[in-house]
Amino acid sequence: MNSDSEVIPIETDVLVIGGGLAGCMAGIKASEYGVKVTIAEKANTLTSGCAGTGIDHTWAYIPPIHEKMGWCIEDLMEDHIQGIAHGFINKELLYLVASENYERVLDLEKFGVNFRFDDSKVPGKFRIVPQFHSVPSSFNFDGRPIKVKLTKEAERRGVNIINRVMITDLLSTDGHVSGALGVGTRDGKFYSFKSKAVVLCTGRVNRLSRIVSGVWGNHRLPVYETGDGRTMALRAGVPIINTEFFSPALFMIGNYEISFGVPRAEVQPAGSITGPNGEIIVPRTYFYDWENLGKEKWTSEVRRKWMAQRRADRPPYPEMYKQGKGPFYLDLTGGTEEEIKYAEWSVSNEGDGFRFLDYLKNQEKFDFRKDKIELLPNSREMAGTAASGLAVNKDLETELKGLFAAGDEVGGLPWQASSGAFTMGWHAGEMAAKQTREQKGFLPVGEEKLASLRELCADMLSSKEGLHWGEVELAVQNIVDYYAGDVRAEEMLKRGIERLDDIKGNISFRAENTHELVRCLEVRSVIDNAVMVMRTSLERKESREVPFKFYRADFPEQDDENWLSFLALKLEEGAFKFSKIPIK
Amino acid sequence: MFRPVVFNEEVCNGCNTCVDICPMDILAPNPEKGKPPIVMYPEECWYGGGCWARCPLRDEGAIQIITPLPMRVSILRGDR
Amino acid sequence: MDTSIEANTIETDVLVIGGGLAGCMAGIKAREHGGKVTIAEKANTLSSGCAGTGIDHIWAYIPPVHEKMGYSIEDLMESHRNAIAHGFIDGELIDLVARDSYNRVLDLEKFGINFRYEDSKIPGGFRIVPQFHSVPTTFNFDGRDIKVKLTEEALRRGVTIINRVTMTDLLSTPDGRISGALGVGTRDGKVYLFKAKAVVLSTGRANRLCRNVTGVWGNHRVPVYETGDGRAMGFRSGVPIINMEFLSPANFSIGNYELNLGSPRNTVQPAGSVVDAKRKEIVPRTYFWDWEKLGKEKVDVQAVLKEQMTTRPQVRPDYPELHSQGKGPFYLDLTSGTEEEIRYIEWSISHEGKGLRFLDYLKNQERFDFRKDKLEWLPNSREMAGTASSGLLVNKDLETQIKGLFAAGDEVGGVPWAASPGALTMGWHAGEMAAKQALRQKDFLPVNEEKVESLETLCSNMFDSKDGLYWREIELAVQNIIDHYAGNVRSEEMLKRGIERLVDIKNSVSFRVENPHELGRSLEVISIMDNGEMVLRASLERRESRRVPFGFYRADFPESNDEDYFVFLAQRRKGEKVEFSKIDIKR
């Protein structure tokens, strides 16, 4: 790539940025409206996003089962609002997710993803376990090939998938989105999209913090998800919410950082946590007795018990470690053969799980039936999947007309996970497609942003004094970890912002080739997101331990009166502005 | 990733004093006489600066140490 | 290079392992007795060891000054014993260090190091500041090129210096007498077999046990090639090693550029203070001692000792604790200094380890000026506590339990914060003792050929290895283990688990090297593993806490227990097992 690099112009009615679960669903749904749909993906949709190497769980309100339990959708909502988000949630969006994910599951089934099992005693032959709510509400399914299935479905429907393009800028004209710009990560070309609507679904923001094990890339979540959507949106003047919720590190399977969290996730029901002498710290559970379905009706007492149990299931390992307690072990040795096989099947479908099992078995000669795995500190993450992200209305549209967002790109929905990706992707795709049908032609896009991007890339590629992206990233991570650590305070946050601004203002990148250029662009996203974390942390003058473990030493108490709101950060003419969005 | 030691080929005369004294032994003499040493193990530099301090042509700019960004000090300037 | 390793055999009367301050002094002194003296040095003595890039401070009992103050050598030792070591110090060794340090300074002067200044108002023209003790006892001097001067002196006296050899094993007879040592050339890839009648072990400290805070490998205050090789060798030969549990919590200092300027009571005196973001003083500045008063008033010795004991903890706040309470940021602030004071400090820094380069970097790259700007105080990487706190157990003649094996400097245990005077005095004394020992011995004792073969096999295996790991990978895993299980809060089960995991790595993981350089690095990691294991085992054995002065804390034994544990814990290998014993602390 050089400063004369070719520009590839693409016109599309709907542009989906990010081809993960949400993006593929958006593209698939949008295609039903007879409009041209393009997905621009940084990697390859076959294996990209948090479900790129698999996913084994999605929660939903499942009428054939939950109606029999006497558990209605409002009960699910209330479980999620109280037990998971502790009130800090956008209820309109939650309703969308809760009410529509079952339909999405049936769609996924049509796309070739299997949810039914002969040995199941559950109506519909599903495999359903408790994970997020007071009754079983999570499907376990054959999710390892889900991205392959979604990619095939999208292609079958005529969606144009462009892989290996990193989108860097949104384009807008007169308050309406008009397209986007990107860089080909292999061909080094510039991609200039004109579109009538955009669905932004680039997922989470990772790499803000040092990797605990010192093995770069060893993270539970994809390290190529660098919050690109949030920075693009921020620069386009769109408000981003809840970016202060960058959590302390959790203890999970160490040192191989992998997606199956606590024993109430993939390693149910046999998974327990034990201490050094076999003492039980978190007990195992048992499969739901489906013979009982319909015999007992659900009551709110079930919720009360569940909420208490949920707290007990999540002991404060970092505090316990600081008290000299430990080591802690994930222990499945109490499981029956059936239970262990279930857990292994489940793990094999979860992200990284298939490869992890192979490694455990063949390299470590590990057997869940006999051996335990130690829990160790994992690397830090932004809290709760779609807790932080873009502010959207109930149709998933942002303040920038024609710009929609879906999945983990959206803010205000703690722990909506894959359910949010499927439902919001679908809905955003629909809304975007419908909107484009009302728009006659493409809006004009100016040349300035492309010229800027061209110059930026040229500078990086020709730089002599610039720094390697890894060097800049390391400095930024050290700053985030030190000034936006587990305990925050005004002066520390101000100093952190100062130091980040200093890096942004004075440091340039050096890239030897297109691949490195893209890594540099990712680090730029990381820096912008780090600034958002710091600034919003400074703005929130309270603590919110539950559920985000957000703690300010100078404002140690929770203050719902003033702060039961989403804090929205917006760039207005180069200055950061905050507003509060009260939570209804 | 880091480039801790950089030589100016115009100035350095290949005396290899730095090679002799580097305690981490990260430098090697250039196969071509009179040319600057090769930095064989840049990731093992301990930033002692001995190579720079003892270079006979230091003031003429033969050798430069580049401090990596994560190692740079954090300054509060006088006007703050 | 081919994988059949050749062995060089070298005969020497005295072998000094490690050519830092202690090793060079040992070699220099040993030569006074005739006989062949060889220093085996991993790097190059011209720039190796903690003083390799300079040193600006040596403490001592300085008769021309202290006698005038009415300050006795016992007063100095009391200050060191109480305020610095809190009693946890070998009385005989600190006596040696305190008594001989001034003489060693005079020797250094003879070797060409300057200690005298025309503008000084102090007897002797010295520059003396308070750092360690209740009155000024520390020389500031032109120490940047001290290793050059020591190397030159050693060579002048006919010491043989062999650089670029990493020593790996001690050789001794079954009846406990030293017969030599083994090492590997890190450039030529050869095995070096030394036959010696006496050995001085002076390889310094044990670093690289913990992850570097900034993530820039090598960015450490103390040399990262000092990997406790002597301790590992000593341990493997059955010599007791003491105080290994004292791997301290991280301290704050100038960040992120880790170097030796310590607290504001070290190199950046007197103008150095620490302030917070609102310029509130956390640690106040000091003032130069008023030398006009010298001889006119006697110092109230008890009062100054009491003052030192009170203020020392005050000027060393628990920054990590403050950080965890959301306090900070913190800044080193010299802006209140006079021009004279700042120049003094800049001169001093320029002679301290890494200092010259640091000043150049500050000035030219950062446009930093101590007169106007402040430096942020940030977490530094962890270290073993107090210089020669941990190390080999020696008697007052610095001999270990292996006859003819001596140790000096930071290699020695039981002398917290002996620092450079410890290196100089112990080096000198050990050199003398070793030379005398060698004179008493007519012939070389037999060396254990099996050990030579073992080393050759180890090296071959590393070269031939297909499945072995690169040394960096192993080191990272080991550091993670030490940081997690031997962190700031320790406890029985965690320490046991750490030992289990470390032993598992030692037994199941092999190294892969492409060349002698990587071989040297791999051997260092073997030392790190051995030292790490010693840290864990000693921590498990000490069933008490000893926060002052070592920061050692056990959650399961949170109190200090002087009755049972006011002792040095010594660990020694006996066959497959590790045995502990308690060593009474000599007053």
PDB file of C-alpha atoms in Angstrom, chain B residues 23-24 45-49 71, chain C residues 47-57 131-132 205-214 216-226 246-268 312 316 352-355 358 377-389 410 416-420:
ATOM      1  CA  PRO B  23      26.592  -7.204  30.012  1.00  0.00           C
ATOM      2  CA  MET B  24      23.587  -8.794  28.308  1.00  0.00           C
ATOM      3  CA  CYS B  45      18.457  -4.978  26.375  1.00  0.00           C
ATOM      4  CA  TRP B  46      18.451  -3.944  30.022  1.00  0.00           C
ATOM      5  CA  TYR B  47      18.830  -0.235  29.223  1.00  0.00           C
ATOM      6  CA  GLY B  48      21.973   0.088  31.287  1.00  0.00           C
ATOM      7  CA  GLY B  49      23.403   2.547  28.782  1.00  0.00           C
ATOM      8  CA  MET B  71       9.506   2.962  29.833  1.00  0.00           C
TER       9      MET B  71
ATOM     10  CA  SER C  47      30.687  -2.943  33.272  1.00  0.00           C
ATOM     11  CA  SER C  48      29.216  -5.807  35.265  1.00  0.00           C
ATOM     12  CA  GLY C  49      27.328  -6.062  38.518  1.00  0.00           C
ATOM     13  CA  CYS C  50      25.146  -3.573  40.336  1.00  0.00           C
ATOM     14  CA  ALA C  51      27.879  -0.936  39.974  1.00  0.00           C
ATOM     15  CA  GLY C  52      28.515  -1.790  36.345  1.00  0.00           C
ATOM     16  CA  THR C  53      27.155   1.499  35.047  1.00  0.00           C
ATOM     17  CA  GLY C  54      28.201   3.407  38.114  1.00  0.00           C
ATOM     18  CA  ILE C  55      27.697   3.911  41.809  1.00  0.00           C
ATOM     19  CA  ASP C  56      27.569   7.187  43.694  1.00  0.00           C
ATOM     20  CA  HIS C  57      27.355   6.098  47.297  1.00  0.00           C
ATOM     21  CA  GLN C 131      21.431   8.002  53.725  1.00  0.00           C
ATOM     22  CA  PHE C 132      21.525   4.915  55.877  1.00  0.00           C
ATOM     23  CA  ARG C 205      21.614 -10.780  43.789  1.00  0.00           C
ATOM     24  CA  ALA C 206      18.733 -12.915  42.527  1.00  0.00           C
ATOM     25  CA  ASN C 207      16.665 -10.932  40.036  1.00  0.00           C
ATOM     26  CA  ARG C 208      14.106 -11.826  37.376  1.00  0.00           C
ATOM     27  CA  LEU C 209      12.010 -13.759  39.855  1.00  0.00           C
ATOM     28  CA  CYS C 210       9.026 -11.557  39.108  1.00  0.00           C
ATOM     29  CA  ARG C 211       7.316 -10.045  36.092  1.00  0.00           C
ATOM     30  CA  ASN C 212       8.539  -6.656  35.066  1.00  0.00           C
ATOM     31  CA  VAL C 213       5.900  -4.065  35.866  1.00  0.00           C
ATOM     32  CA  THR C 214       6.157  -2.065  32.649  1.00  0.00           C
ATOM     33  CA  VAL C 216       9.537  -3.946  28.928  1.00  0.00           C
ATOM     34  CA  TRP C 217      11.776  -6.942  29.569  1.00  0.00           C
ATOM     35  CA  GLY C 218      15.087  -5.896  31.079  1.00  0.00           C
ATOM     36  CA  ASN C 219      13.821  -2.553  32.349  1.00  0.00           C
ATOM     37  CA  HIS C 220      14.858  -3.167  35.913  1.00  0.00           C
ATOM     38  CA  ARG C 221      16.640  -1.215  38.561  1.00  0.00           C
ATOM     39  CA  VAL C 222      19.148  -3.967  39.266  1.00  0.00           C
ATOM     40  CA  PRO C 223      20.917  -5.980  36.586  1.00  0.00           C
ATOM     41  CA  VAL C 224      18.745  -8.651  35.054  1.00  0.00           C
ATOM     42  CA  TYR C 225      21.723 -10.853  34.321  1.00  0.00           C
ATOM     43  CA  GLU C 226      22.199 -11.249  38.082  1.00  0.00           C
ATOM     44  CA  PHE C 246      12.240 -12.162  51.827  1.00  0.00           C
ATOM     45  CA  LEU C 247      11.026 -11.417  48.334  1.00  0.00           C
ATOM     46  CA  SER C 248       9.385  -8.081  48.946  1.00  0.00           C
ATOM     47  CA  PRO C 249       6.262  -6.365  47.700  1.00  0.00           C
ATOM     48  CA  ALA C 250       6.861  -3.907  44.900  1.00  0.00           C
ATOM     49  CA  ASN C 251       7.952  -0.464  45.846  1.00  0.00           C
ATOM     50  CA  PHE C 252       7.266   2.860  44.203  1.00  0.00           C
ATOM     51  CA  SER C 253      10.095   4.844  42.733  1.00  0.00           C
ATOM     52  CA  ILE C 254      10.736   6.831  39.588  1.00  0.00           C
ATOM     53  CA  GLY C 255       8.553   5.196  36.993  1.00  0.00           C
ATOM     54  CA  ASN C 256       8.573   3.808  34.337  1.00  0.00           C
ATOM     55  CA  TYR C 257      12.314   3.991  33.826  1.00  0.00           C
ATOM     56  CA  GLU C 258      13.509   1.715  36.590  1.00  0.00           C
ATOM     57  CA  LEU C 259      16.791   2.829  38.016  1.00  0.00           C
ATOM     58  CA  ASN C 260      18.639   3.130  41.250  1.00  0.00           C
ATOM     59  CA  LEU C 261      17.552   6.449  42.657  1.00  0.00           C
ATOM     60  CA  GLY C 262      15.418   4.888  45.361  1.00  0.00           C
ATOM     61  CA  SER C 263      13.573   6.946  47.884  1.00  0.00           C
ATOM     62  CA  PRO C 264      13.973  10.685  48.337  1.00  0.00           C
ATOM     63  CA  ARG C 265      16.480   9.872  51.055  1.00  0.00           C
ATOM     64  CA  ASN C 266      18.898   8.386  48.559  1.00  0.00           C
ATOM     65  CA  THR C 267      20.423   9.927  45.497  1.00  0.00           C
ATOM     66  CA  VAL C 268      18.039  12.859  45.119  1.00  0.00           C
ATOM     67  CA  ARG C 312      12.539   6.351  58.538  1.00  0.00           C
ATOM     68  CA  ARG C 316       8.836   5.403  53.287  1.00  0.00           C
ATOM     69  CA  GLU C 352      24.905   6.230  39.959  1.00  0.00           C
ATOM     70  CA  GLY C 353      23.966   3.095  38.027  1.00  0.00           C
ATOM     71  CA  LYS C 354      22.321   3.970  34.681  1.00  0.00           C
ATOM     72  CA  GLY C 355      22.357   7.587  35.778  1.00  0.00           C
ATOM     73  CA  PHE C 358      19.118   8.660  32.329  1.00  0.00           C
ATOM     74  CA  TRP C 377       6.421   8.090  41.254  1.00  0.00           C
ATOM     75  CA  LEU C 378       5.103   4.727  40.030  1.00  0.00           C
ATOM     76  CA  PRO C 379       5.235   1.027  40.914  1.00  0.00           C
ATOM     77  CA  ASN C 380       8.573  -0.598  40.192  1.00  0.00           C
ATOM     78  CA  SER C 381       9.245  -4.297  39.838  1.00  0.00           C
ATOM     79  CA  ARG C 382       9.711  -6.576  42.809  1.00  0.00           C
ATOM     80  CA  GLU C 383      13.078  -7.519  44.265  1.00  0.00           C
ATOM     81  CA  MET C 384      14.614  -9.594  46.989  1.00  0.00           C
ATOM     82  CA  ALA C 385      14.758  -7.405  50.090  1.00  0.00           C
ATOM     83  CA  GLY C 386      17.695  -5.393  51.294  1.00  0.00           C
ATOM     84  CA  THR C 387      20.787  -6.320  49.228  1.00  0.00           C
ATOM     85  CA  ALA C 388      22.631  -8.942  51.250  1.00  0.00           C
ATOM     86  CA  SER C 389      19.661  -9.957  53.401  1.00  0.00           C
ATOM     87  CA  ASP C 410      25.273  -9.517  47.944  1.00  0.00           C
ATOM     88  CA  PRO C 416      20.532  -6.374  55.179  1.00  0.00           C
ATOM     89  CA  TRP C 417      21.487  -3.274  53.241  1.00  0.00           C
ATOM     90  CA  ALA C 418      25.173  -3.946  53.392  1.00  0.00           C
ATOM     91  CA  ALA C 419      25.166  -2.643  49.827  1.00  0.00           C
ATOM     92  CA  SER C 420      28.441  -1.411  48.356  1.00  0.00           C
TER      93      SER C 420
END
